[in-house]
mmCIF file of C-alpha atoms in Angstrom:
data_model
loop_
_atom_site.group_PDB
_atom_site.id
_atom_site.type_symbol
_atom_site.label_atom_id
_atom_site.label_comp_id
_atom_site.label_asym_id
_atom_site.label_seq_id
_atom_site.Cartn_x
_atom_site.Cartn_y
_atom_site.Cartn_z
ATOM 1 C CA UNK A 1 -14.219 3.956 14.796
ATOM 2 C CA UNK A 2 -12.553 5.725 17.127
ATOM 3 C CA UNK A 3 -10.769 9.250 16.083
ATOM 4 C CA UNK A 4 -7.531 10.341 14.926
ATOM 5 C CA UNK A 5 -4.947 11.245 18.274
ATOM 6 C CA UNK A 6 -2.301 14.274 17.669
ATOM 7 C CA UNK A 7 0.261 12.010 16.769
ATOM 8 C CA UNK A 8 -2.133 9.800 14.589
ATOM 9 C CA UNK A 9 -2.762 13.272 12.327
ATOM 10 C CA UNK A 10 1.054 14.173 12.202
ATOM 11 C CA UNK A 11 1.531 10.976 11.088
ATOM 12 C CA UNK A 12 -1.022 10.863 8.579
ATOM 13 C CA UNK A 13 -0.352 14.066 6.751
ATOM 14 C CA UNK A 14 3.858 13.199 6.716
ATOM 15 C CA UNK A 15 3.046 9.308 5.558
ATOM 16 C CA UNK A 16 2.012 10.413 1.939
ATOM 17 C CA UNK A 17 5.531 11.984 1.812
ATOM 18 C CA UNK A 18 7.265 9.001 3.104
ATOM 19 C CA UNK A 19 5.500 6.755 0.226
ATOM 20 C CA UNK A 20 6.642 9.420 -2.293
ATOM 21 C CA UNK A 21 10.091 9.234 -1.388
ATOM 22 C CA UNK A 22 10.444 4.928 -1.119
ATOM 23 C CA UNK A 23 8.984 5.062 -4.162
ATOM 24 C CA UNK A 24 11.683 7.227 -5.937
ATOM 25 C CA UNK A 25 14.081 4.575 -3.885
ATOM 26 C CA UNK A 26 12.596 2.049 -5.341
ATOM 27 C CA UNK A 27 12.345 3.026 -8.738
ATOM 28 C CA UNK A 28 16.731 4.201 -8.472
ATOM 29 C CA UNK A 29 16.926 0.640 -7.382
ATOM 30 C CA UNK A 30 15.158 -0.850 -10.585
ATOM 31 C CA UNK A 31 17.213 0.929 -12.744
ATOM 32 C CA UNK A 32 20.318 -0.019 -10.683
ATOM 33 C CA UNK A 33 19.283 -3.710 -10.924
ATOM 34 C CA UNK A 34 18.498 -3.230 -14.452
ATOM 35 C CA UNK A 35 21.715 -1.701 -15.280
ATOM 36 C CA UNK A 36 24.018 -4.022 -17.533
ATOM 37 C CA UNK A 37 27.517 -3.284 -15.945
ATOM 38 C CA UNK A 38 25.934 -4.232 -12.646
ATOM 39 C CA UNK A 39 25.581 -8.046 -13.769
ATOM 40 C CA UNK A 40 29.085 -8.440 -14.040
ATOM 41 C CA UNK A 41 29.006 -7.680 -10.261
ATOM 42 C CA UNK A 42 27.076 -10.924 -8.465
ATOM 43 C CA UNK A 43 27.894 -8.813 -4.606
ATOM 44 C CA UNK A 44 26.680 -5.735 -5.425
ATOM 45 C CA UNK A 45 23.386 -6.787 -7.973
ATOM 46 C CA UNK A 46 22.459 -9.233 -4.490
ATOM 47 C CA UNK A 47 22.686 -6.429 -2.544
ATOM 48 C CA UNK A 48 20.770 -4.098 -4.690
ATOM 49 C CA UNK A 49 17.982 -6.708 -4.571
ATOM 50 C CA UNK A 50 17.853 -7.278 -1.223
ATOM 51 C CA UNK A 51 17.138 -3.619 -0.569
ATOM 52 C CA UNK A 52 15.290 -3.539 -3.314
ATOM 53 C CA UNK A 53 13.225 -6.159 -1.231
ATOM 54 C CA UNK A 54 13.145 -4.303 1.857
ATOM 55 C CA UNK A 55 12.172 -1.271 0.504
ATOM 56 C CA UNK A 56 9.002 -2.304 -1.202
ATOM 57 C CA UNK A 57 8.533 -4.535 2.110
ATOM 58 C CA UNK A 58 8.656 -0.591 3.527
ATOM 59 C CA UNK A 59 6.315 0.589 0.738
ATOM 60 C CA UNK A 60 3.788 -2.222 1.701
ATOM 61 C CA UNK A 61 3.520 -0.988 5.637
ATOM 62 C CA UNK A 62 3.271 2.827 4.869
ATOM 63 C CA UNK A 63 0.386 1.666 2.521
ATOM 64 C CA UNK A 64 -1.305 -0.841 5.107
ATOM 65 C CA UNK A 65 -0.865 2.002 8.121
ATOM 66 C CA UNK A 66 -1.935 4.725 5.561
ATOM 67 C CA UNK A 67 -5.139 3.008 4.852
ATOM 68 C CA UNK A 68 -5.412 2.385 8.561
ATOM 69 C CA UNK A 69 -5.461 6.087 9.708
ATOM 70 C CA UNK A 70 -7.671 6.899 6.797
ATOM 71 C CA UNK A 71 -10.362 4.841 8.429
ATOM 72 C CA UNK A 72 -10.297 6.976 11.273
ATOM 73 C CA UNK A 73 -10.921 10.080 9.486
#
């Protein structure tokens, strides 16, 4: 495999950071689901899922692209 280009590198040593932090989103966003007063609330709890959805859509990338510049280490 081909090696890591400068931009490869920057990316790979910010992308750990990036998972840290859409995990924290992700977890706010279980708790918000999760939260009873938000049930009475139909708009908001769909919305809160659908980003919810996106984010760990987000999580599953940075994991894929991670694993992808690791290879070229």
């Amino acid at each position: 495999p081909r090696k890591m280009s400068y931009s490869e590198k920057r990316e790979w040593e910010q992308i750990e950071g990036q998972i840290l932090t859409v995990e924290k989103e992700i977890e706010a966003l279980q708790i918000l689901i999760h939260d009873p007063h938000l049930s009475s609330q139909p708009e908001k709890l769909q919305q809160a899922c659908q980003k919810l959805d996106e984010k760990q859509q987000a999580l599953e990338k940075l994991f894929l692209r991670w694993q992808e510049l690791e290879l070229k280490l």
